[in-house]
Coordinates of C-alpha atoms and ligand atoms in Angstrom, one line a residue:
M192 CA -7.8 1.3 18.3
Q193 CA -5.0 3.8 19.1
P194 CA -3.8 7.1 17.6
K195 CA -1.4 7.0 14.6
A196 CA 0.7 9.6 16.4
V197 CA 0.7 11.7 19.6
L198 CA 2.4 15.0 19.6
I199 CA 4.0 16.5 22.6
G200 CA 6.1 19.7 23.0
M201 CA 6.3 23.2 24.4
P202 CA 3.6 25.8 23.8
G203 CA 4.2 27.4 20.4
S204 CA 6.1 24.4 19.0
G205 CA 3.6 24.0 16.2
K206 CA 1.7 20.9 17.5
T207 CA -1.6 22.1 16.1
R208 CA -0.4 23.1 12.7
I209 CA 2.1 20.3 12.2
G210 CA -0.3 17.7 13.7
G211 CA -3.1 18.9 11.4
D212 CA -0.8 18.6 8.4
A213 CA 0.4 15.1 9.5
A214 CA -3.2 14.0 9.8
T215 CA -4.0 15.3 6.3
L216 CA -1.0 13.4 4.9
M217 CA -2.1 10.2 6.7
N218 CA -5.7 10.8 5.7
V219 CA -6.9 10.6 9.3
E220 CA -8.7 13.0 11.8
F221 CA -6.7 15.5 14.0
R222 CA -7.6 16.1 17.6
D223 CA -6.2 18.6 20.2
S224 CA -6.6 17.4 23.8
D225 CA -7.0 21.1 25.0
I226 CA -10.0 21.6 22.7
E227 CA -11.5 18.3 23.9
I228 CA -11.1 19.3 27.5
E229 CA -12.9 22.6 26.9
A230 CA -15.7 20.9 25.0
R231 CA -16.1 18.3 27.7
E232 CA -16.1 20.8 30.6
H233 CA -17.9 23.6 28.7
M234 CA -15.3 26.0 29.9
K235 CA -12.2 27.6 28.6
I236 CA -8.9 26.3 30.0
P237 CA -7.9 29.6 31.8
R238 CA -11.2 29.4 33.7
I239 CA -10.7 25.8 34.7
F240 CA -7.3 26.7 36.1
E241 CA -8.8 29.7 37.9
E242 CA -11.9 28.0 39.4
R243 CA -10.6 24.4 39.9
G244 CA -6.9 24.7 40.1
E245 CA -4.1 23.1 38.1
K246 CA -4.3 19.7 39.9
E247 CA -7.9 19.2 38.9
F248 CA -7.1 20.4 35.3
R249 CA -4.4 17.8 35.0
R250 CA -6.8 15.1 36.3
I251 CA -9.3 16.0 33.6
E252 CA -6.6 16.2 31.0
S253 CA -5.3 12.8 31.9
E254 CA -8.8 11.3 31.6
V255 CA -9.3 12.9 28.1
I256 CA -5.9 11.7 26.9
I257 CA -6.4 8.1 28.2
D258 CA -9.8 7.9 26.4
D259 CA -8.2 9.0 23.2
L260 CA -5.2 6.6 23.6
H261 CA -7.8 3.8 23.6
G262 CA -10.5 5.0 21.3
F263 CA -9.1 7.4 18.7
D264 CA -7.1 6.4 15.6
G265 CA -6.0 9.8 14.2
V266 CA -3.3 12.3 15.2
L267 CA -3.6 13.6 18.7
S268 CA -1.8 16.7 20.0
L269 CA -1.4 17.2 23.8
G270 CA -1.1 20.3 25.8
G271 CA 2.5 21.2 26.7
G272 CA 2.2 20.2 30.4
A273 CA 0.3 16.9 29.8
P274 CA 3.4 14.7 29.9
M275 CA 4.3 16.1 33.4
T276 CA 1.4 14.1 34.9
E277 CA 2.8 10.6 35.9
R278 CA -0.4 8.8 34.9
T279 CA -0.4 10.4 31.4
R280 CA 3.3 9.5 31.0
S281 CA 2.8 5.9 31.9
E282 CA -0.2 5.6 29.5
L283 CA 2.0 7.1 26.8
S284 CA 4.7 4.6 27.5
R285 CA 2.2 1.8 27.2
Y286 CA 1.0 3.2 23.9
I287 CA 4.6 3.2 22.6
A288 CA 5.0 -0.4 23.7
A289 CA 1.9 -1.2 21.7
G290 CA 3.5 0.2 18.6
G291 CA 2.5 3.9 18.9
T292 CA 4.5 6.9 18.0
V293 CA 5.0 9.8 20.5
V294 CA 6.5 12.7 18.7
Y295 CA 8.4 15.4 20.5
L296 CA 8.3 18.6 18.4
D297 CA 11.5 20.3 19.5
A298 CA 11.2 23.9 18.3
D299 CA 13.6 26.8 18.3
P300 CA 12.9 28.6 21.6
N301 CA 12.6 32.1 20.1
E302 CA 10.2 31.0 17.4
A303 CA 8.1 29.0 19.9
I304 CA 8.0 31.9 22.4
A305 CA 6.9 34.3 19.7
R306 CA 4.1 31.9 18.6
A307 CA 3.0 31.1 22.1
S308 CA 2.8 34.7 23.1
R309 CA 0.7 35.5 20.0
A310 CA -1.7 32.7 20.8
G311 CA -2.8 33.7 24.3
N312 CA -5.1 31.2 26.2
R313 CA -2.1 29.8 28.1
P314 CA -2.5 30.3 31.9
L315 CA 1.0 29.1 32.7
L316 CA 2.5 31.7 30.4
A317 CA 0.5 34.7 31.6
D318 CA 2.7 37.8 32.3
D319 CA 6.3 37.7 31.1
A320 CA 5.7 34.8 28.7
A321 CA 9.3 34.5 27.5
R322 CA 10.8 34.0 31.0
K323 CA 8.1 31.5 32.0
W324 CA 8.4 29.7 28.7
R325 CA 12.1 29.2 29.3
R326 CA 11.6 28.0 32.9
L327 CA 9.0 25.5 31.7
Y328 CA 11.3 24.4 28.9
A329 CA 14.1 23.7 31.4
E330 CA 11.7 21.6 33.5
R331 CA 10.1 19.7 30.6
H332 CA 12.7 19.2 27.8
D333 CA 14.4 16.1 29.4
I334 CA 11.0 14.5 30.2
Y335 CA 9.8 15.0 26.6
V336 CA 13.1 13.5 25.3
D337 CA 12.8 10.5 27.6
L338 CA 9.2 9.9 26.7
A339 CA 9.1 10.3 22.9
N340 CA 10.2 7.7 20.5
L341 CA 10.5 10.3 17.7
I342 CA 12.0 13.7 18.0
V343 CA 11.4 16.2 15.2
H344 CA 13.5 19.3 15.3
T345 CA 11.4 21.9 13.6
K346 CA 14.0 24.6 13.1
G347 CA 14.5 25.2 9.4
K348 CA 11.6 23.0 8.4
T349 CA 8.2 24.1 7.0
P350 CA 5.3 22.7 9.0
M351 CA 4.6 20.4 6.0
Q352 CA 8.2 19.1 6.0
A353 CA 7.9 18.4 9.8
A354 CA 4.5 16.7 9.2
Q355 CA 6.0 14.6 6.4
N356 CA 8.7 13.4 8.8
I357 CA 6.0 12.2 11.1
A358 CA 3.9 10.6 8.4
D359 CA 7.0 8.8 7.0
T360 CA 7.9 7.4 10.4
V361 CA 4.4 6.3 11.3
N362 CA 4.1 4.6 7.9
E363 CA 7.5 2.9 8.3
R364 CA 7.5 -0.9 8.6
V365 CA 10.2 -2.8 10.5
V366 CA 11.1 -6.4 10.1
H367 CA 13.5 -7.8 12.7
V368 CA 16.0 -10.4 11.7
D369 CA 17.3 -12.5 14.6
G370 CA 20.4 -14.5 15.0
T371 CA 23.9 -14.0 16.4
D372 CA 24.0 -10.5 14.9
P373 CA 20.4 -9.3 14.9
Y374 CA 19.4 -6.3 12.8
D375 CA 16.3 -4.5 11.4
V376 CA 15.0 -4.1 7.9
R377 CA 13.3 -0.7 7.7
I378 CA 10.8 -0.2 4.9
G379 CA 9.3 3.2 4.0
S380 CA 9.7 6.6 2.4
H381 CA 12.9 8.4 3.4
V382 CA 14.1 5.5 5.7
V383 CA 17.6 6.2 4.4
N384 CA 17.6 9.1 6.8
H385 CA 18.2 6.5 9.5
L386 CA 21.6 5.6 7.9
A387 CA 23.8 7.5 10.4
D388 CA 21.9 6.0 13.3
V389 CA 22.4 2.5 12.0
L390 CA 26.1 3.0 11.2
G391 CA 26.7 4.6 14.7
S392 CA 29.6 6.8 15.7
A393 CA 32.5 4.3 15.4
P394 CA 33.1 4.5 11.6
V395 CA 35.1 7.5 10.3
R396 CA 35.3 6.4 6.7
I397 CA 32.4 5.0 4.6
A398 CA 32.9 3.3 1.3
L399 CA 29.7 4.0 -0.6
I400 CA 29.4 1.3 -3.3
H401 CA 26.8 1.9 -6.0
T402 CA 26.1 1.7 -9.7
T403 CA 25.5 4.5 -12.2
P404 CA 21.7 4.1 -12.7
V405 CA 21.2 4.9 -9.0
Q406 CA 23.5 7.9 -9.1
R407 CA 20.9 10.3 -7.9
H408 CA 20.1 8.2 -4.8
S409 CA 23.8 7.7 -4.0
D410 CA 24.3 11.5 -4.3
R411 CA 21.6 12.0 -1.7
V412 CA 23.1 9.3 0.6
R413 CA 26.6 10.7 0.1
A414 CA 25.4 14.2 1.2
L415 CA 23.6 12.7 4.1
L416 CA 26.7 10.8 5.3
R417 CA 28.9 13.9 4.9
R418 CA 26.4 16.0 6.9
A419 CA 26.6 13.4 9.6
G420 CA 30.4 13.8 9.7
Y421 CA 31.7 10.7 7.9
E422 CA 34.5 10.8 5.3
V423 CA 32.9 9.2 2.2
T424 CA 34.8 7.2 -0.5
D425 CA 32.5 7.1 -3.4
I426 CA 32.9 3.9 -5.5
T427 CA 31.0 3.4 -8.7
I428 CA 30.9 -0.3 -9.9
P429 CA 29.9 -1.7 -13.3
D430 CA 26.2 -2.2 -13.5
A431 CA 24.3 -5.4 -12.7
E432 CA 26.0 -8.8 -12.9
A433 CA 29.1 -7.1 -14.4
G434 CA 29.7 -5.7 -11.0
K435 CA 29.7 -9.1 -9.2
T436 CA 33.2 -10.2 -10.3
I437 CA 36.5 -10.8 -8.5
E438 CA 38.1 -8.0 -10.6
V439 CA 35.6 -5.5 -9.3
A440 CA 36.1 -6.7 -5.7
N441 CA 39.9 -6.5 -6.2
G442 CA 39.7 -2.9 -7.4
I443 CA 37.7 -2.0 -4.3
W444 CA 40.1 -3.8 -1.9
K445 CA 42.9 -1.8 -3.5
R446 CA 41.0 1.4 -3.0
L447 CA 40.2 0.6 0.6
G448 CA 43.9 -0.1 1.2
E449 CA 44.9 3.2 -0.4
E450 CA 42.4 5.2 1.7
G451 CA 43.4 3.5 4.9
F452 CA 40.1 1.7 5.7
T453 CA 40.4 -0.1 9.1
R454 CA 38.2 -2.4 11.0
S455 CA 36.2 0.5 12.5
D456 CA 35.2 1.8 9.1
A457 CA 32.2 0.7 7.1
V458 CA 30.7 -0.1 3.7
V459 CA 27.3 1.1 2.4
G460 CA 25.9 -0.9 -0.5
L461 CA 23.3 1.0 -2.6
G462 CA 21.5 -0.3 -5.6
G463 CA 20.0 -3.5 -7.0
G464 CA 20.8 -7.0 -5.7
A465 CA 24.1 -7.2 -7.7
A466 CA 25.4 -4.0 -6.0
T467 CA 24.4 -5.1 -2.5
D468 CA 25.8 -8.7 -3.0
L469 CA 29.1 -7.2 -4.1
A470 CA 29.2 -4.6 -1.3
G471 CA 28.5 -7.2 1.3
F472 CA 31.2 -9.4 -0.2
V473 CA 33.7 -6.6 0.0
A474 CA 32.7 -5.9 3.6
A475 CA 32.9 -9.6 4.5
T476 CA 36.4 -9.9 3.2
W477 CA 38.1 -6.6 4.0
M478 CA 40.2 -7.3 7.1
R479 CA 38.0 -10.4 7.5
G480 CA 34.9 -8.4 8.0
I481 CA 33.8 -4.8 8.6
T482 CA 30.4 -3.3 9.2
Y483 CA 28.1 -2.8 6.2
V484 CA 24.6 -1.4 5.7
N485 CA 22.5 -2.2 2.6
C486 CA 20.3 0.5 0.9
P487 CA 18.5 -1.6 -1.7
T488 CA 16.9 0.4 -4.5
S489 CA 15.3 -2.4 -6.7
L490 CA 12.2 -4.3 -5.6
L491 CA 14.2 -7.6 -5.8
A492 CA 17.0 -6.2 -3.6
M493 CA 14.4 -4.8 -1.1
V494 CA 12.6 -8.1 -0.7
D495 CA 15.5 -10.5 -0.9
A496 CA 19.1 -9.7 -1.8
S497 CA 19.8 -7.0 0.8
T498 CA 18.7 -9.2 3.7
G499 CA 20.0 -12.5 5.1
G500 CA 23.7 -12.0 4.6
K501 CA 24.3 -14.0 1.5
T502 CA 27.1 -12.0 -0.1
G503 CA 29.0 -13.0 -3.2
I504 CA 30.2 -12.9 -6.7
N505 CA 29.9 -14.9 -9.9
T506 CA 32.8 -16.9 -11.4
E507 CA 33.4 -18.9 -14.5
A508 CA 32.1 -21.9 -12.6
G509 CA 28.7 -20.4 -12.1
K510 CA 26.4 -18.0 -10.3
N511 CA 27.1 -16.9 -6.6
L512 CA 29.5 -19.8 -6.1
V513 CA 32.0 -17.7 -4.2
G514 CA 30.9 -15.7 -1.2
S515 CA 30.3 -15.6 2.4
F516 CA 27.4 -15.5 4.9
Y517 CA 27.9 -12.1 6.5
T518 CA 25.1 -10.1 8.0
P519 CA 24.6 -6.4 7.5
A520 CA 24.2 -4.0 10.5
G521 CA 20.9 -2.9 9.0
V522 CA 18.9 -2.6 5.8
L523 CA 17.1 0.6 4.7
A524 CA 14.6 -0.1 1.9
D525 CA 13.7 3.5 1.0
L526 CA 10.5 3.4 -1.1
T527 CA 11.3 6.8 -2.7
T528 CA 14.1 5.1 -4.7
L529 CA 11.4 3.1 -6.6
G530 CA 10.5 6.3 -8.3
S531 CA 13.3 5.7 -10.8
L532 CA 13.0 1.9 -11.2
P533 CA 12.3 0.8 -14.7
N534 CA 9.2 -1.4 -15.2
D535 CA 11.0 -4.6 -16.2
I536 CA 13.2 -4.5 -13.2
F537 CA 10.3 -3.9 -10.9
V538 CA 8.4 -6.8 -12.5
E539 CA 11.4 -9.1 -12.1
G540 CA 11.4 -8.5 -8.4
L541 CA 7.8 -9.9 -8.2
G542 CA 9.3 -13.3 -9.0
E543 CA 11.0 -13.5 -5.5
V544 CA 7.8 -12.0 -4.0
A545 CA 5.7 -14.7 -5.5
K546 CA 8.3 -17.3 -4.3
S547 CA 7.7 -16.3 -0.7
G548 CA 4.0 -16.6 -1.3
F549 CA 4.4 -20.1 -2.7
I550 CA 6.7 -21.3 0.1
E551 CA 5.1 -19.8 3.2
D552 CA 2.8 -16.8 3.2
T553 CA -0.1 -17.5 0.8
E554 CA -1.6 -14.1 1.6
I555 CA 1.2 -12.7 -0.6
L556 CA -0.3 -14.7 -3.5
R557 CA -3.7 -13.2 -2.8
I558 CA -2.3 -9.7 -2.8
L559 CA -0.5 -10.4 -6.1
E560 CA -3.7 -11.7 -7.7
D561 CA -5.7 -8.7 -6.5
H562 CA -3.2 -6.2 -7.8
A563 CA -1.7 -8.1 -10.7
E564 CA -2.6 -5.5 -13.4
Q565 CA -1.3 -2.5 -11.3
L566 CA 1.9 -4.3 -10.5
R567 CA 2.5 -5.6 -14.0
T568 CA 2.1 -2.1 -15.4
F569 CA 4.2 -0.4 -12.7
D570 CA 5.2 3.1 -13.7
P571 CA 7.9 4.7 -11.6
N572 CA 6.5 8.1 -12.3
A573 CA 3.0 7.2 -11.2
I574 CA 3.2 5.4 -7.8
D575 CA 0.1 6.6 -6.0
P576 CA -0.3 6.1 -2.2
E577 CA -2.5 3.1 -2.7
L578 CA 0.0 1.3 -4.8
E579 CA 2.9 2.3 -2.5
A580 CA 1.0 0.8 0.4
V581 CA 0.5 -2.5 -1.6
I582 CA 4.2 -2.6 -2.5
A583 CA 5.2 -1.8 1.1
E584 CA 3.0 -4.7 2.4
L585 CA 4.5 -7.1 -0.2
I586 CA 8.0 -6.1 0.8
E587 CA 7.3 -6.4 4.5
R588 CA 5.6 -9.8 4.1
T589 CA 8.4 -11.1 1.8
V590 CA 11.2 -9.9 4.1
T591 CA 9.3 -11.5 7.0
V592 CA 9.3 -14.9 5.2
K593 CA 13.0 -14.4 4.6
S594 CA 13.7 -13.5 8.2
H595 CA 11.8 -16.7 9.4
H596 CA 14.3 -18.7 7.3
V597 CA 17.6 -16.9 8.0
S598 CA 17.1 -16.1 11.7
T599 CA 17.6 -19.7 12.7
D600 CA 19.7 -20.9 9.8
L601 CA 22.1 -18.2 8.6
K602 CA 24.5 -20.7 7.0
E603 CA 21.8 -22.6 5.1
K604 CA 22.1 -26.0 6.8
G605 CA 18.5 -26.9 6.2
K606 CA 15.4 -24.6 6.5
R607 CA 17.1 -21.7 4.7
E608 CA 17.4 -23.9 1.5
F609 CA 13.6 -23.4 1.1
L610 CA 14.3 -19.8 0.0
N611 CA 15.9 -21.4 -3.0
Y612 CA 12.6 -22.6 -4.4
G613 CA 12.9 -22.2 -8.2
H614 CA 16.6 -21.4 -8.1
T615 CA 18.0 -24.8 -9.0
M616 CA 16.9 -24.3 -12.6
G617 CA 16.8 -20.5 -12.3
H618 CA 20.5 -20.2 -11.7
A619 CA 21.2 -22.6 -14.6
I620 CA 19.2 -20.4 -17.0
E621 CA 21.0 -17.3 -15.8
K622 CA 24.4 -18.9 -16.5
L623 CA 23.4 -20.3 -19.9
E624 CA 22.0 -16.9 -20.8
H625 CA 25.3 -15.3 -19.8
F626 CA 23.5 -13.4 -17.1
R627 CA 21.4 -11.5 -19.7
W628 CA 18.3 -12.9 -18.2
R629 CA 17.1 -11.1 -15.1
H630 CA 17.4 -13.2 -11.9
G631 CA 13.7 -12.9 -10.9
N632 CA 12.6 -13.9 -14.4
A633 CA 14.9 -17.0 -14.3
V634 CA 13.5 -17.9 -10.8
A635 CA 9.9 -17.6 -12.2
V636 CA 10.7 -20.2 -14.9
G637 CA 12.5 -22.2 -12.2
M638 CA 9.4 -22.3 -10.0
V639 CA 7.3 -23.6 -12.9
Y640 CA 10.0 -26.3 -13.4
A641 CA 9.9 -27.2 -9.7
A642 CA 6.1 -27.3 -9.7
E643 CA 6.1 -29.6 -12.8
L644 CA 8.7 -31.9 -11.1
A645 CA 6.6 -32.0 -7.9
N646 CA 3.5 -32.8 -10.0
I647 CA 5.2 -35.6 -11.9
L648 CA 6.3 -37.1 -8.6
G649 CA 2.8 -36.8 -7.0
Y650 CA 3.6 -34.0 -4.5
I651 CA 1.1 -31.5 -5.9
D652 CA -1.9 -31.6 -8.2
R653 CA -2.2 -30.1 -11.7
D654 CA -4.2 -27.1 -10.5
L655 CA -1.3 -25.9 -8.4
V656 CA 1.1 -26.1 -11.4
D657 CA -1.4 -24.2 -13.6
Y658 CA -1.8 -21.7 -10.8
H659 CA 2.0 -21.0 -10.9
R660 CA 1.7 -20.4 -14.6
S661 CA -1.4 -18.2 -14.5
L662 CA -0.2 -16.1 -11.5
L663 CA 3.3 -15.5 -12.8
S664 CA 2.2 -14.6 -16.3
S665 CA -0.4 -12.3 -14.9
L666 CA 2.4 -10.4 -13.3
G667 CA 4.4 -10.2 -16.6
L668 CA 6.9 -12.9 -15.6
P669 CA 8.2 -15.6 -18.0
I670 CA 7.0 -19.2 -17.5
S671 CA 8.9 -21.0 -20.1
W672 CA 12.4 -21.2 -21.5
N673 CA 13.4 -22.5 -24.9
D674 CA 17.0 -21.4 -25.4
G675 CA 19.1 -24.3 -24.1
G676 CA 19.4 -28.0 -24.0
F677 CA 18.6 -30.3 -21.1
E678 CA 22.1 -31.7 -20.7
D679 CA 23.6 -28.2 -20.1
V680 CA 20.9 -27.4 -17.6
L681 CA 21.4 -30.8 -15.8
A682 CA 25.1 -30.2 -15.6
L683 CA 24.6 -26.9 -14.0
M684 CA 21.9 -28.2 -11.6
H685 CA 24.5 -30.7 -10.4
K686 CA 26.7 -27.7 -9.5
D687 CA 24.0 -26.0 -7.4
K688 CA 24.9 -25.4 -3.8
K689 CA 22.1 -27.6 -2.6
A690 CA 23.5 -30.7 -4.5
R691 CA 25.5 -33.2 -2.4
G692 CA 28.1 -35.3 -4.2
N693 CA 26.4 -36.5 -7.4
M694 CA 22.9 -36.2 -5.8
L695 CA 20.5 -33.5 -7.1
R696 CA 18.5 -31.8 -4.4
F697 CA 15.5 -29.6 -5.1
V698 CA 13.0 -27.6 -3.1
V699 CA 9.4 -28.5 -4.0
L700 CA 5.9 -27.7 -2.7
D701 CA 3.6 -30.3 -1.2
R702 CA 0.8 -27.8 -0.8
P703 CA 0.4 -24.1 -1.2
G704 CA 2.6 -22.3 1.4
H705 CA 4.5 -25.4 2.3
V706 CA 7.8 -26.8 0.9
V707 CA 9.9 -29.9 1.4
H708 CA 13.3 -31.1 0.2
L709 CA 13.3 -33.5 -2.8
E710 CA 16.5 -35.5 -3.0
N711 CA 17.7 -37.6 -5.9
P712 CA 14.6 -37.5 -8.0
P713 CA 14.3 -40.1 -10.8
A714 CA 16.3 -38.9 -13.9
D715 CA 13.3 -39.3 -16.2
A716 CA 11.1 -37.0 -14.0
V717 CA 13.9 -34.4 -14.0
E718 CA 14.0 -34.4 -17.8
E719 CA 10.2 -34.6 -18.3
A720 CA 9.8 -31.5 -16.1
F721 CA 12.3 -29.7 -18.3
R722 CA 10.3 -30.6 -21.4
R723 CA 7.2 -29.1 -19.8
V724 CA 8.8 -25.7 -19.2
Q725 CA 9.9 -25.6 -22.9
R726 CA 6.3 -25.3 -24.0
Ligands
NAD254 N1 22.0 -12.2 -1.6 C1 20.9 -12.7 -1.8 O1 20.2 -13.3 -0.9 C2 20.2 -12.5 -3.1 C3 18.8 -12.7 -3.2 C4 18.2 -12.5 -4.4 C5 19.0 -12.1 -5.5 N2 20.3 -11.8 -5.3 C6 21.1 -11.3 -6.4 O2 20.6 -10.0 -6.8 C7 20.9 -9.8 -8.2 C8 19.6 -9.3 -8.8 O3 19.2 -8.1 -8.2 P1 18.4 -7.0 -9.1 O4 17.2 -7.7 -9.7 O5 18.2 -5.9 -8.2 O6 19.3 -6.7 -10.3 P2 20.5 -5.7 -10.5 O7 21.2 -5.4 -9.2 O8 21.2 -6.1 -11.6 O9 19.7 -4.3 -10.8 C9 19.0 -4.3 -12.0 C10 19.2 -2.9 -12.7 O10 18.4 -2.0 -12.0 C11 19.2 -0.8 -11.7 N3 18.5 -0.2 -10.6 C12 18.4 -0.7 -9.3 N4 17.7 0.1 -8.6 C13 17.3 1.1 -9.4 C14 16.5 2.3 -9.2 N5 15.9 2.6 -8.1 N6 16.4 3.2 -10.2 C15 17.0 2.9 -11.4 N7 17.7 1.8 -11.7 C16 17.9 0.9 -10.7 C17 20.5 -1.4 -11.5 O11 21.6 -0.5 -11.5 C18 20.6 -2.4 -12.6 O12 20.9 -1.7 -13.8 C19 21.4 -11.1 -8.7 O13 22.8 -11.0 -8.8 C20 21.0 -12.1 -7.7 O14 21.9 -13.2 -7.7 C21 20.9 -12.0 -4.2
LIG255 O1 18.7 -16.1 0.9 C1 18.6 -17.2 0.4 O2 19.1 -18.2 1.1 C2 18.1 -17.5 -0.9 O3 18.2 -18.6 -1.4 C3 17.4 -16.4 -1.5 C4 17.4 -16.5 -3.0 O4 16.2 -15.9 -3.4 C5 18.5 -15.7 -3.7 O5 18.4 -15.6 -5.0 C6 19.9 -16.1 -3.4 O6 20.9 -15.2 -3.9 C7 20.2 -17.4 -3.9 O7 21.4 -17.8 -3.3 P1 22.2 -19.0 -3.8 O8 22.9 -19.5 -2.6 O9 21.3 -20.0 -4.5 O10 23.2 -18.4 -4.8

């Protein structure tokens, strides 16, 4: 057990008020180490200083804090001088290493001095509080900065806004993607505020690529980028699959040329998977590769498309057949953007979530089962904290599955192909439906197809096939497709990127949470499985 957050900062910086609000937002208890010391010693702090001296006070303070760091799971506020004790500092560093958040509340000196003087009860500020406050600030500020892993500047913020910053950061989830160019996927409310940190100081110009339905989110990001000092070129692309074309890419290359984009500039892709695929493709190809960051706004883009570096466009030949493996510098999955996501697009994303459950993390399947009704009836205007936590966990788990596959096999030589479960037939459906079928829906049918094929060939039993059908339909996903002929589907499955020569290759389950390659299956099984998804 350890605190959700520990607040440090100068007297008067608002630790008690902001810490209390942060605890309320996180629905946990708030503690102030000074009040604990007084309760433990049955004595007010000025008297402890007077009778036992500062050294003894710091020893007691350190004991109290260490107890809380090991036995309290709320928000803890520390006295301003606490981090000056070496033992306390090293315990706080250990706490950070164990995943904790030490927040330095950096307040405007004049405001803090006024507050500290009003409060009294501060022996180190007695007589000429302002001068003493400034002297202590000069001694402590750098130590606070070095120690904290979150700095909240309180100037211009209400206590509740500062508390919200803390709660958002504590609730943030981070999935690390390894490889030659490692990066982090941050998941949480307002994580888009990290954008300037992820982009760094090198880029001068940013091409912000987005679609119209996410205009309000791109307005926010554009303002944020401009405030951080970047020159922003705003690029609106046609929505959904219409944006994933060579013509759209060409239009953007032209624009980047006109605006003088160089290798030190960057792209930000904001929107659903189509927008992030296209933005990544533009970044991968402009001057043979410039930095890009993805800000996914649909569930599917958050759990899948934005991570892993598969960038690309569709062509006459088929879906995603032209593209590049090119990793982003970071991914910011800001959950607040789900507040405008239509129900059908949210539900579609559950297809890729379920896929990750079937192929690796069966806990995902259990969460989907337990919350099927809430997820199926997702309403962007009614995301309560409980549902948001469920969605955040599903995103974290799904991205973790993805990272296990892409970290060691970026270019899809083997293991990464397992992420393509359900996609062999799924992509064929998308193409035959002229991309009017949503990707996640097509993948759902494709998974039922792959399960039927595995069952026909003896890899899995009937129950597991039925489980695919019951789980996917309980989430509102389609489980059959009746609008095309087998020959057309077969021809497209032969063009799938997993195929080798004339040999069809599939990904199938041999048990829940475990997948294997299936090469060159018998033609009658391939056709029989197709008949079964037509029902
Ligand atoms: N690169 C990969 O690894 C990968 C993985 C999975 C899928 N994909 C690709 O992703 C695409 C599918 O992604 P998708 O399902 O996000 O579809 P999409 O990008 O077409 O988005 C669906 C619709 O939702 C809108 N939208 C997105 N976020 C919104 C929000 N917060 N509020 C309101 N509207 C919003 C979009 O503008 C669009 O109209 C496909 O092209 C698929 O091939 C790529
Ligand atoms: O990241 C991967 O690898 C995947 O296969 C993830 C898929 O869910 C995703 O739909 C991807 O776009 C499919 O890629 P493709 O190479 O089959 O076009």
